CSV table of C-alpha atoms in Angstrom, one decimal:
chain,number,residue,atom,x,y,z
M,1,UNK,CA,-88.5,-38.4,-4.0
M,2,UNK,CA,-89.1,-36.2,-7.2
M,3,UNK,CA,-88.5,-38.2,-10.4
M,4,UNK,CA,-85.9,-36.8,-12.7
M,5,UNK,CA,-86.7,-34.6,-15.6
M,6,UNK,CA,-87.3,-36.0,-18.9
M,7,UNK,CA,-86.5,-33.8,-22.0
M,8,UNK,CA,-88.2,-34.8,-25.3
M,9,UNK,CA,-86.8,-33.5,-28.4
M,10,UNK,CA,-88.9,-33.4,-31.6
M,11,UNK,CA,-87.2,-33.1,-34.9
M,12,UNK,CA,-87.3,-29.2,-35.2
M,13,UNK,CA,-85.8,-29.0,-31.7
M,14,UNK,CA,-83.0,-31.3,-32.5
M,15,UNK,CA,-82.1,-29.5,-35.9
M,16,UNK,CA,-82.0,-26.1,-33.8
M,17,UNK,CA,-79.8,-27.7,-31.2
M,18,UNK,CA,-77.6,-29.2,-33.6
M,19,UNK,CA,-77.3,-26.0,-35.6
M,20,UNK,CA,-76.3,-24.2,-32.4
M,21,UNK,CA,-73.7,-26.7,-31.3
M,22,UNK,CA,-71.9,-26.7,-34.7
M,23,UNK,CA,-71.9,-22.9,-34.8
M,24,UNK,CA,-70.6,-22.6,-31.3
M,25,UNK,CA,-67.8,-25.1,-31.9
M,26,UNK,CA,-67.0,-23.3,-35.2
M,27,UNK,CA,-66.7,-19.9,-33.5
M,28,UNK,CA,-64.4,-21.5,-30.9
M,29,UNK,CA,-62.2,-23.0,-33.6
M,30,UNK,CA,-62.2,-19.6,-35.4
M,31,UNK,CA,-61.1,-18.0,-32.3
M,32,UNK,CA,-58.2,-20.4,-31.5
M,33,UNK,CA,-57.0,-20.3,-35.0
M,34,UNK,CA,-57.0,-16.4,-34.9
M,35,UNK,CA,-55.3,-16.4,-31.6
M,36,UNK,CA,-52.4,-18.7,-33.3
M,37,UNK,CA,-52.2,-16.2,-36.2
M,38,UNK,CA,-51.9,-13.2,-33.9
M,39,UNK,CA,-49.0,-15.0,-31.9
M,40,UNK,CA,-47.4,-15.8,-35.3
M,41,UNK,CA,-47.8,-12.1,-36.3
M,42,UNK,CA,-46.6,-10.6,-32.9
M,43,UNK,CA,-42.8,-10.8,-33.6
M,44,UNK,CA,-43.3,-9.0,-36.8
M,45,UNK,CA,-45.1,-6.3,-35.1
M,46,UNK,CA,-42.5,-6.0,-32.3
M,47,UNK,CA,-39.6,-6.0,-34.8
M,48,UNK,CA,-41.5,-3.5,-36.9
M,49,UNK,CA,-41.8,-1.2,-33.9
M,50,UNK,CA,-38.3,-1.7,-32.9
M,51,UNK,CA,-36.9,-0.9,-36.2
M,52,UNK,CA,-38.0,2.6,-35.7
M,53,UNK,CA,-35.7,3.1,-32.7
M,54,UNK,CA,-32.6,5.3,-33.4
M,55,UNK,CA,-29.8,6.7,-31.3
M,56,UNK,CA,-30.6,10.1,-30.2
M,57,UNK,CA,-28.4,12.8,-31.8
M,58,UNK,CA,-26.9,15.2,-29.4
M,59,UNK,CA,-28.6,18.5,-29.0
M,60,UNK,CA,-27.2,21.6,-30.4
M,61,UNK,CA,-26.3,23.0,-26.9
M,62,UNK,CA,-24.9,19.7,-25.6
M,63,UNK,CA,-21.1,20.4,-24.5
M,64,UNK,CA,-18.6,18.2,-26.5
M,65,UNK,CA,-15.4,17.1,-24.8
M,66,UNK,CA,-12.4,17.6,-27.1
M,67,UNK,CA,-9.6,14.9,-27.1
M,68,UNK,CA,-7.2,17.3,-25.1
M,69,UNK,CA,-9.9,17.8,-22.3
M,70,UNK,CA,-10.5,14.2,-22.2
M,71,UNK,CA,-6.7,13.5,-21.8
M,72,UNK,CA,-6.5,16.2,-19.1
M,73,UNK,CA,-9.6,15.0,-17.3
M,74,UNK,CA,-8.0,11.4,-17.0
M,75,UNK,CA,-5.0,12.8,-15.7
M,76,UNK,CA,-6.8,14.6,-13.0
M,77,UNK,CA,-8.6,11.3,-12.1
M,78,UNK,CA,-5.4,9.6,-11.9
M,79,UNK,CA,-3.8,12.2,-9.7
M,80,UNK,CA,-6.7,12.0,-7.4
M,81,UNK,CA,-6.2,8.6,-6.7
M,82,UNK,CA,-2.4,8.3,-6.8
M,83,UNK,CA,-0.3,7.2,-3.7
M,84,UNK,CA,1.3,9.9,-2.0
M,85,UNK,CA,3.2,10.3,1.5
M,86,UNK,CA,2.4,13.1,4.1
M,87,UNK,CA,4.6,13.8,7.0
M,88,UNK,CA,3.5,15.6,10.2
M,89,UNK,CA,6.4,16.6,12.2
M,90,UNK,CA,4.4,17.5,15.2
M,91,UNK,CA,2.7,14.1,15.2
M,92,UNK,CA,6.0,12.4,14.5
M,93,UNK,CA,4.3,10.2,11.7
M,94,UNK,CA,4.1,9.6,8.0
M,95,UNK,CA,0.7,8.8,6.4
M,96,UNK,CA,0.4,6.8,3.1
M,97,UNK,CA,-2.5,8.2,1.2
M,98,UNK,CA,-4.4,7.3,-2.0
M,99,UNK,CA,-5.5,10.6,-3.1
M,100,UNK,CA,-6.9,12.2,-0.1
M,101,UNK,CA,-7.8,8.9,1.6
M,102,UNK,CA,-5.5,7.7,4.4
M,103,UNK,CA,-4.4,4.3,4.1
M,104,UNK,CA,-1.9,3.8,6.9
M,105,UNK,CA,0.3,5.7,9.1
M,106,UNK,CA,4.0,4.9,10.4
M,107,UNK,CA,5.8,6.4,13.5
M,108,UNK,CA,9.1,8.2,12.6
M,109,UNK,CA,11.9,10.1,14.4
M,110,UNK,CA,12.6,13.6,13.0
M,111,UNK,CA,15.4,16.1,12.8
M,112,UNK,CA,16.8,17.4,16.2
M,113,UNK,CA,17.3,21.1,17.0
M,114,UNK,CA,19.8,22.6,14.4
M,115,UNK,CA,19.3,19.7,12.1
M,116,UNK,CA,15.4,20.2,11.5
M,117,UNK,CA,13.7,18.2,8.8
M,118,UNK,CA,12.8,20.6,5.9
M,119,UNK,CA,9.2,21.2,5.3
M,120,UNK,CA,7.5,21.5,1.7
M,121,UNK,CA,6.5,19.5,-1.1
M,122,UNK,CA,9.0,17.0,-2.5
M,123,UNK,CA,9.3,14.0,-4.7
M,124,UNK,CA,11.1,10.6,-4.2
M,125,UNK,CA,14.1,10.7,-6.1
M,126,UNK,CA,16.2,8.0,-4.7
M,127,UNK,CA,15.5,4.3,-3.3
M,128,UNK,CA,18.3,2.2,-2.2
M,129,UNK,CA,18.5,-1.2,-0.8
M,130,UNK,CA,21.4,-1.9,1.7
M,131,UNK,CA,22.7,1.9,1.6
M,132,UNK,CA,26.0,3.1,3.0
M,133,UNK,CA,25.8,5.8,5.6
M,134,UNK,CA,28.0,8.7,5.4
M,135,UNK,CA,28.4,11.1,8.4
M,136,UNK,CA,27.3,14.5,7.4
M,137,UNK,CA,30.2,16.3,9.4
M,138,UNK,CA,33.1,13.8,9.3
M,139,UNK,CA,32.4,11.7,6.1
M,140,UNK,CA,32.8,8.6,8.1
M,141,UNK,CA,31.3,5.6,6.3
M,142,UNK,CA,29.4,2.5,7.7
M,143,UNK,CA,29.0,-0.2,5.3
M,144,UNK,CA,25.6,-1.9,4.4
M,145,UNK,CA,26.4,-5.1,6.1
M,146,UNK,CA,27.3,-3.4,9.5
M,147,UNK,CA,24.7,-4.1,12.2
M,148,UNK,CA,25.5,-0.4,13.4
M,149,UNK,CA,24.6,1.2,10.1
M,150,UNK,CA,22.0,3.8,11.4
M,151,UNK,CA,20.1,3.6,8.0
M,152,UNK,CA,19.1,0.1,8.3
M,153,UNK,CA,18.5,-1.9,5.2
M,154,UNK,CA,16.3,0.6,3.1
M,155,UNK,CA,16.5,4.2,2.1
M,156,UNK,CA,14.1,6.4,0.4
M,157,UNK,CA,15.4,9.9,-0.4
M,158,UNK,CA,13.4,12.9,-1.3
M,159,UNK,CA,15.6,15.9,-0.6
M,160,UNK,CA,19.2,17.1,-1.2
M,161,UNK,CA,21.3,20.1,-1.2
M,162,UNK,CA,23.9,18.6,-3.4
M,163,UNK,CA,26.1,17.2,-0.5
M,164,UNK,CA,23.7,15.9,2.1
M,165,UNK,CA,20.6,14.1,1.5
M,166,UNK,CA,17.4,13.5,3.6
M,167,UNK,CA,14.9,10.7,3.4
M,168,UNK,CA,13.1,7.9,5.1
M,169,UNK,CA,15.3,4.9,6.3
M,170,UNK,CA,15.4,2.1,8.8
M,171,UNK,CA,17.4,2.2,12.1
M,172,UNK,CA,20.0,0.5,14.2
M,173,UNK,CA,18.2,2.2,17.3
M,174,UNK,CA,14.5,1.6,17.3
M,175,UNK,CA,14.1,3.2,20.6
M,176,UNK,CA,14.8,6.5,18.9
M,177,UNK,CA,11.5,6.3,16.7
M,178,UNK,CA,9.2,8.9,17.8
M,179,UNK,CA,11.8,11.4,19.2
M,180,UNK,CA,13.6,14.5,17.5
M,181,UNK,CA,17.1,13.1,17.3
M,182,UNK,CA,18.2,12.6,13.7
M,183,UNK,CA,20.3,14.7,11.4
M,184,UNK,CA,17.2,15.7,9.4
M,185,UNK,CA,16.1,12.3,8.2
M,186,UNK,CA,13.0,10.4,9.1
M,187,UNK,CA,13.8,7.1,11.0
M,188,UNK,CA,11.4,4.3,10.9
M,189,UNK,CA,11.2,0.9,12.4
M,190,UNK,CA,12.8,-1.6,10.1
M,191,UNK,CA,9.7,-3.6,9.3
M,192,UNK,CA,7.9,-0.3,8.4
M,193,UNK,CA,10.4,1.0,6.1
M,194,UNK,CA,10.7,-2.4,4.4
M,195,UNK,CA,6.9,-2.3,3.8
M,196,UNK,CA,6.9,1.1,2.6
M,197,UNK,CA,9.9,0.5,0.3
M,198,UNK,CA,7.8,-2.2,-1.5
M,199,UNK,CA,5.0,0.3,-2.1
M,200,UNK,CA,6.8,3.7,-3.0
M,201,UNK,CA,7.8,4.6,-6.4
M,202,UNK,CA,10.4,7.1,-7.8
M,203,UNK,CA,8.5,10.5,-8.3
M,204,UNK,CA,6.0,9.9,-5.7
M,205,UNK,CA,4.9,13.2,-4.0
M,206,UNK,CA,6.0,13.7,-0.4
M,207,UNK,CA,4.6,16.5,1.7
M,208,UNK,CA,6.1,17.6,5.0
M,209,UNK,CA,4.4,19.8,7.4
M,210,UNK,CA,5.0,21.1,10.9
């Protein structure tokens, strides 16, 4: 086996080695201190750069919305998402819409021949719980608590000629729903009209089409 190397230092070599070691440690220490100083100064640099950020001013050709236009825009957005009712007489159904999005449909009975349901755009004008039915020809009345009341327990009116009215209502004859058998009104199953009554508000748009 080869013996380990032995290094002999004379006085000159030792002084040179000692001077290199001290200088090397001093350089490392100076670098460490410098790094700490840089980290301490870094937030000031960032803050200084950030302080120059400013909100951009609108360009000269940027359109500006007036308060009147802003109010009109809000109304248009509200109208585009408001609830409305759309009746299809041919499909014998009424759809509940939010804007143009269909939420739910309900089957209905419509006006018979000679008593056709009017078409057009209307608004809900009357909402009555436990309505009294008045025959359009004889003025016969059937009270709200009578099980034979053809209106059921709820009435949502949207059309009138000053004497007779037309609207959505329940029925004492659920088998008639889906047929053309009413005096112009739109009959619904009692649970359906009850559900719709809780949603509808006066002024809601009602569109009736063939």
